[in-house]
C-alpha positions as a Markdown table, in Angstrom:
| # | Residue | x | y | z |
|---|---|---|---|---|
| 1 | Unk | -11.5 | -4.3 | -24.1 |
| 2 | Unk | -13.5 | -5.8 | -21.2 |
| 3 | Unk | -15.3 | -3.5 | -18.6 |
| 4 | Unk | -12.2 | -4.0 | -16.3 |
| 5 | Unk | -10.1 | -1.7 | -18.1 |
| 6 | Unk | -12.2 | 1.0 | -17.2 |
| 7 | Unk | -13.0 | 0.1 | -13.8 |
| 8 | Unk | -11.3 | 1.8 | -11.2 |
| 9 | Unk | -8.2 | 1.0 | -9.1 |
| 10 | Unk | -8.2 | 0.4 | -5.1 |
| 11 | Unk | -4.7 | 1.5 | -3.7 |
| 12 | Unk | -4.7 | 0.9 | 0.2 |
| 13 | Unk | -1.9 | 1.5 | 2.4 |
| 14 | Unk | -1.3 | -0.5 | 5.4 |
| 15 | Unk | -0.9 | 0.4 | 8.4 |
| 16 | Unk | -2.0 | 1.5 | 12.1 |
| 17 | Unk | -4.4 | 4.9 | 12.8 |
| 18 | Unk | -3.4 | 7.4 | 15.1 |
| 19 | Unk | 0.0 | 10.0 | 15.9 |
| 20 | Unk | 1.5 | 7.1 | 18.2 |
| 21 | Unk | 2.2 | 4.9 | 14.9 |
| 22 | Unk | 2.7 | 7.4 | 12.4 |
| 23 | Unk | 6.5 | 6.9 | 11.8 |
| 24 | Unk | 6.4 | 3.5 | 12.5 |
| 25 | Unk | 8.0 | 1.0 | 9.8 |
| 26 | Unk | 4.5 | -0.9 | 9.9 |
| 27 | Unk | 2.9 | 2.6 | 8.9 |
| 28 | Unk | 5.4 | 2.7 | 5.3 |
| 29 | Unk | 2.2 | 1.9 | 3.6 |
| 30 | Unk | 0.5 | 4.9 | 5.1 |
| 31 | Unk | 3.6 | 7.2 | 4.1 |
| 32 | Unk | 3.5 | 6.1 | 0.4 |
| 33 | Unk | -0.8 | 6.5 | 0.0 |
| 34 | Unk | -0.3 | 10.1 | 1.5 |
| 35 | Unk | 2.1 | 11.5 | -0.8 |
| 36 | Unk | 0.1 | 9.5 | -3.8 |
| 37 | Unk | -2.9 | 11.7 | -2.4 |
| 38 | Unk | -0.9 | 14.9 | -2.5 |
| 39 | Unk | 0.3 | 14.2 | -5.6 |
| 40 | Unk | -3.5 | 13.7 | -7.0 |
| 41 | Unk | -4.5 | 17.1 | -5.1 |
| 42 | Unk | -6.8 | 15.2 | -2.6 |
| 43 | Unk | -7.9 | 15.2 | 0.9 |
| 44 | Unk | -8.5 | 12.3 | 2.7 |
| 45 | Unk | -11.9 | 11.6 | 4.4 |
| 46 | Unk | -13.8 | 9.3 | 6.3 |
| 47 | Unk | -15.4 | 6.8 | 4.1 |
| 48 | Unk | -19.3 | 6.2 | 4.4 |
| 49 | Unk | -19.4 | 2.7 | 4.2 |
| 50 | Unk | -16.0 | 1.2 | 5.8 |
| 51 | Unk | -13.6 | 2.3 | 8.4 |
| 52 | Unk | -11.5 | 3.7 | 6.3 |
| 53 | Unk | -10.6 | 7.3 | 5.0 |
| 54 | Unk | -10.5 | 8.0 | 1.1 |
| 55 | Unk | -9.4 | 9.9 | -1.6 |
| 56 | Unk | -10.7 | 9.9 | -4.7 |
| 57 | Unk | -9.1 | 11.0 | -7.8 |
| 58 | Unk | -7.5 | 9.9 | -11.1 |
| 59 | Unk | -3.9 | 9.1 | -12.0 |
| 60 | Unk | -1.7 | 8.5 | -14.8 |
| 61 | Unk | -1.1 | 10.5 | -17.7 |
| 62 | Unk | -3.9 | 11.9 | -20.0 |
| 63 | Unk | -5.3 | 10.1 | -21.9 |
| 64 | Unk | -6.2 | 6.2 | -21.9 |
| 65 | Unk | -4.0 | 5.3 | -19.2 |
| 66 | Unk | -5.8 | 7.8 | -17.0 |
| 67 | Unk | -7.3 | 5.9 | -13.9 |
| 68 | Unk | -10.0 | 6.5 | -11.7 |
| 69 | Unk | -8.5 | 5.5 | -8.4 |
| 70 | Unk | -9.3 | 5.6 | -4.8 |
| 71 | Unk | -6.6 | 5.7 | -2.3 |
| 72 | Unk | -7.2 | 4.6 | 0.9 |
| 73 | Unk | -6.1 | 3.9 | 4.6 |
| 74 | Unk | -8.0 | 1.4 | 6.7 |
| 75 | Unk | -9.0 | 3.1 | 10.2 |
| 76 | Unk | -9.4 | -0.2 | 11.7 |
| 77 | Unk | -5.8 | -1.0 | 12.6 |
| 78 | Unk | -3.4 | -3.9 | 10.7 |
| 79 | Unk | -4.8 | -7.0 | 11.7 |
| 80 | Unk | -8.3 | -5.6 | 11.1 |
| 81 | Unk | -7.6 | -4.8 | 7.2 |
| 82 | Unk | -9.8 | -7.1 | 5.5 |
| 83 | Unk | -12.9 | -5.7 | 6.6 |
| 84 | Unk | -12.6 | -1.8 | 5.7 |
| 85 | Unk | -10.9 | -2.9 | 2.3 |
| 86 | Unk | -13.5 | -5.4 | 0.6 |
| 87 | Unk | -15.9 | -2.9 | 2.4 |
| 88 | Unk | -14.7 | -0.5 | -0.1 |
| 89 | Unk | -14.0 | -3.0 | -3.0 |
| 90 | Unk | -17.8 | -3.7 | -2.7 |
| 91 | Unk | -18.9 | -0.2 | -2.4 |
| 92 | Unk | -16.8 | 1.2 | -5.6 |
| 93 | Unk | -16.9 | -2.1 | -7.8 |
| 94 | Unk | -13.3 | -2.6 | -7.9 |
| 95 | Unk | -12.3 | -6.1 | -9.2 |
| 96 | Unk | -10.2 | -7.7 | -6.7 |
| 97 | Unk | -7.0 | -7.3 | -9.5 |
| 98 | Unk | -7.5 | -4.0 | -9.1 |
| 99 | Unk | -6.9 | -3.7 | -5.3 |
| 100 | Unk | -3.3 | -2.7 | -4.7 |
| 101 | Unk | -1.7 | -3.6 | -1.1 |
| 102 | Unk | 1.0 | -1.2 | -0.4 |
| 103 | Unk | 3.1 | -3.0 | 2.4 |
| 104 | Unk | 6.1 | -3.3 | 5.2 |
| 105 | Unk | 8.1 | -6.7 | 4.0 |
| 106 | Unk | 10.8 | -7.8 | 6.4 |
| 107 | Unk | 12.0 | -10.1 | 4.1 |
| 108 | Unk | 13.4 | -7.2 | 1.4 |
| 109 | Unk | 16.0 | -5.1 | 2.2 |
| 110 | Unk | 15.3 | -1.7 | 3.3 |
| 111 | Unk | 14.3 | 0.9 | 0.5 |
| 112 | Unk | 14.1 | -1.8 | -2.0 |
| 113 | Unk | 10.7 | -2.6 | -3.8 |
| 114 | Unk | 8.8 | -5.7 | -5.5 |
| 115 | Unk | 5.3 | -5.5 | -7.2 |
| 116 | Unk | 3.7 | -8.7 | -7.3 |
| 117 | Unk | 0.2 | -10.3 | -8.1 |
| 118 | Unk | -1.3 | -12.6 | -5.8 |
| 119 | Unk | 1.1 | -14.9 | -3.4 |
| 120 | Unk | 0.8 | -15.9 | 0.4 |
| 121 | Unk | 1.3 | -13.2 | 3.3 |
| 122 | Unk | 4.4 | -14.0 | 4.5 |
| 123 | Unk | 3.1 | -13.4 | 8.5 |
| 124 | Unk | 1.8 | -10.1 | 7.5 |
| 125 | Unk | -0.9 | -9.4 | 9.6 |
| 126 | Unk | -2.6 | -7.0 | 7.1 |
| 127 | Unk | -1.8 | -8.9 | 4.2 |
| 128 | Unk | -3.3 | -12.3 | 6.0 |
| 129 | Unk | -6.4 | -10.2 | 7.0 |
| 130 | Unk | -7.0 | -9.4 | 3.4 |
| 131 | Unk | -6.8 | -12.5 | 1.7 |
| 132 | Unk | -9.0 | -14.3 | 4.6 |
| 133 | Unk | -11.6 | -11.5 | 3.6 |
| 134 | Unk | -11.3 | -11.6 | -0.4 |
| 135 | Unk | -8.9 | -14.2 | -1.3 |
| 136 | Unk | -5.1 | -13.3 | -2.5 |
| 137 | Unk | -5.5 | -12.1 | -5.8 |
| 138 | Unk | -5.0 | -8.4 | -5.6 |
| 139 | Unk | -1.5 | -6.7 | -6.1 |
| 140 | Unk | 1.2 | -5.9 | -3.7 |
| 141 | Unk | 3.8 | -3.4 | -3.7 |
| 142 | Unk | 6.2 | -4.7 | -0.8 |
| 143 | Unk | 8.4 | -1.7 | 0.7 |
| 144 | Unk | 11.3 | -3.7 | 2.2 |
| 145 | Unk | 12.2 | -2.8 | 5.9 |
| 146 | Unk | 14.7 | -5.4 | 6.6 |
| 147 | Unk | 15.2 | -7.5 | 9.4 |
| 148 | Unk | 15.3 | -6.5 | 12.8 |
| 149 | Unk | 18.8 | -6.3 | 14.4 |
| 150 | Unk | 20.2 | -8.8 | 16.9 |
| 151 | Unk | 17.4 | -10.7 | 18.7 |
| 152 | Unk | 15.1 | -8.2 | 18.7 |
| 153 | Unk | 11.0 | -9.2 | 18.3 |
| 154 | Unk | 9.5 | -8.7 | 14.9 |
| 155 | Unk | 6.4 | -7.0 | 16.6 |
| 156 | Unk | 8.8 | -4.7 | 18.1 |
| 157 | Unk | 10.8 | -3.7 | 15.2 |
| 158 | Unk | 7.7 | -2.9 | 13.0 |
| 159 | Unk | 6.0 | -1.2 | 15.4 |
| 160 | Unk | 9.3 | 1.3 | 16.0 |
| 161 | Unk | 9.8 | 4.5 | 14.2 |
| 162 | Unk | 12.3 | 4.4 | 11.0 |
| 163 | Unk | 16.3 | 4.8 | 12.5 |
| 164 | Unk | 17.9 | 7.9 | 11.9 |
| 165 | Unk | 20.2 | 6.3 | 9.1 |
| 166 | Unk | 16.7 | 5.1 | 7.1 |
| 167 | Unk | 15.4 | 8.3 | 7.4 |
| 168 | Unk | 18.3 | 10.0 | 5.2 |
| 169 | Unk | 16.4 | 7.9 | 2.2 |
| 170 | Unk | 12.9 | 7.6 | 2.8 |
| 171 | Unk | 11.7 | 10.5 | 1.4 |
| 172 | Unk | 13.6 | 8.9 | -1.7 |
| 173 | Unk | 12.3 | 5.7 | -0.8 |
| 174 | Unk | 8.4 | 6.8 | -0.4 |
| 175 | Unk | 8.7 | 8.6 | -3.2 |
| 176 | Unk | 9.4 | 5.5 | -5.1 |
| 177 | Unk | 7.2 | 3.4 | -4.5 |
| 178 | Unk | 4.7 | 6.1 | -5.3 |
| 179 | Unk | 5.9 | 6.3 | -8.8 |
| 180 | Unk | 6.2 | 2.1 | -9.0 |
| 181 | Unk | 2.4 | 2.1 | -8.1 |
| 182 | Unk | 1.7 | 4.7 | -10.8 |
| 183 | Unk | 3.2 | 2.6 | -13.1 |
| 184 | Unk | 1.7 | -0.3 | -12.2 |
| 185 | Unk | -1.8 | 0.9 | -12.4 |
| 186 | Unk | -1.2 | 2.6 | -15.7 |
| 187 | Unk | 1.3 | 0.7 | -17.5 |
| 188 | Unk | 0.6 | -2.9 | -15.9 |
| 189 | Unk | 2.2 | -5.1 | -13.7 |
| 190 | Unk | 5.0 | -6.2 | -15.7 |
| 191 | Unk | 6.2 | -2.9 | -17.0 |
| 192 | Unk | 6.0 | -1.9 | -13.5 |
| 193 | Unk | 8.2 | -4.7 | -12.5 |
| 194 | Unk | 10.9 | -4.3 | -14.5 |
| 195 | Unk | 11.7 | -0.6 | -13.8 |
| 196 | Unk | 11.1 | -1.1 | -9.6 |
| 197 | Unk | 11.7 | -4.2 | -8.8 |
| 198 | Unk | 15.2 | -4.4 | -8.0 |
């Protein structure tokens, strides 16, 4: 057993601070680390060494396969990521496989998930700003949002709030991918993988 099983787990949701971006499909990220914190009984707070806010708790069953974890949401907005998360890597020795990326991915369908290990960032701005700061291997748990419709921008369909239809499943959705990253950071990646990653 090396000292990584014990270590803790870094779970960071993506997205942009502030009421203005809060439903945003960009901000699915945020969604999924605040019901994680709910279900852990935790407040967030501002970190002291990143611009970030934190919760710390643990997850998982008891037992072995509880984890300490630290969920987190970078206050520094998407393309700023990097920073605020190996800030908080540093600060709570978390080995970079232990940093979990929960992520907007126009390139999945919407309310469909895939956990992955290391990979390129596919234009994500967060996901780019992450990997310039501390390389690409850390996990992803991609929250597909679909394409935009029609001829519309990218940057404007992320940065718009979920569509009335979506929003009939993404309680169901969010709720999801909380349990997929619950499984991946007690079970491992590939158990997690085959019972979310459709």
């Amino acid at each position: 057993m090396t000292d990584d099983a014990n270590a803790p787990w870094l779970i960071v949701g993506l997205g942009n601070p502030g009421p203005e971006y809060a439903g945003n499909r960009h901000n699915v990220g945020f969604m999924v680390v605040d019901l994680l914190a709910e279900r852990i009984g935790g407040k967030f707070k501002r970190a002291q060494k990143a611009q970030a806010q934190v919760v710390e708790g643990r997850m998982g069953p008891p037992g072995p396969a509880n984890r300490r974890v630290v969920l987190a949401k970078p206050m520094s907005y998407m393309n700023l990521s990097g920073g605020p998360v190996t800030a908080l890597r540093d600060f709570y020795k978390v080995p970079t496989a232990h940093v979990v990326a929960v992520h907007d991915e126009l390139d999945i369908d919407y309310a469909t998930l895939r956990l992955k290990l290391g990979g390129g960032d596919n234009g994500h701005n967060g996901l780019k700003s992450m990997t310039k700061s501390m390389g690409p291997d850390y996990h992803r748990v991609r929250c597909g949002i679909g394409r935009p419709p029609g001829r519309m921008q990218v940057a404007d369909f992320v940065l718009k709030d979920f569509s009335s239809t979506e929003r009939k499943e993404l309680d169901w959705f969010v709720d999801r991918a909380a349990d997929a990253v619950e499984c991946l950071v007690a079970e491992g990646l590939e158990r997690a993988q085959s019972a979310y990653n459709a």
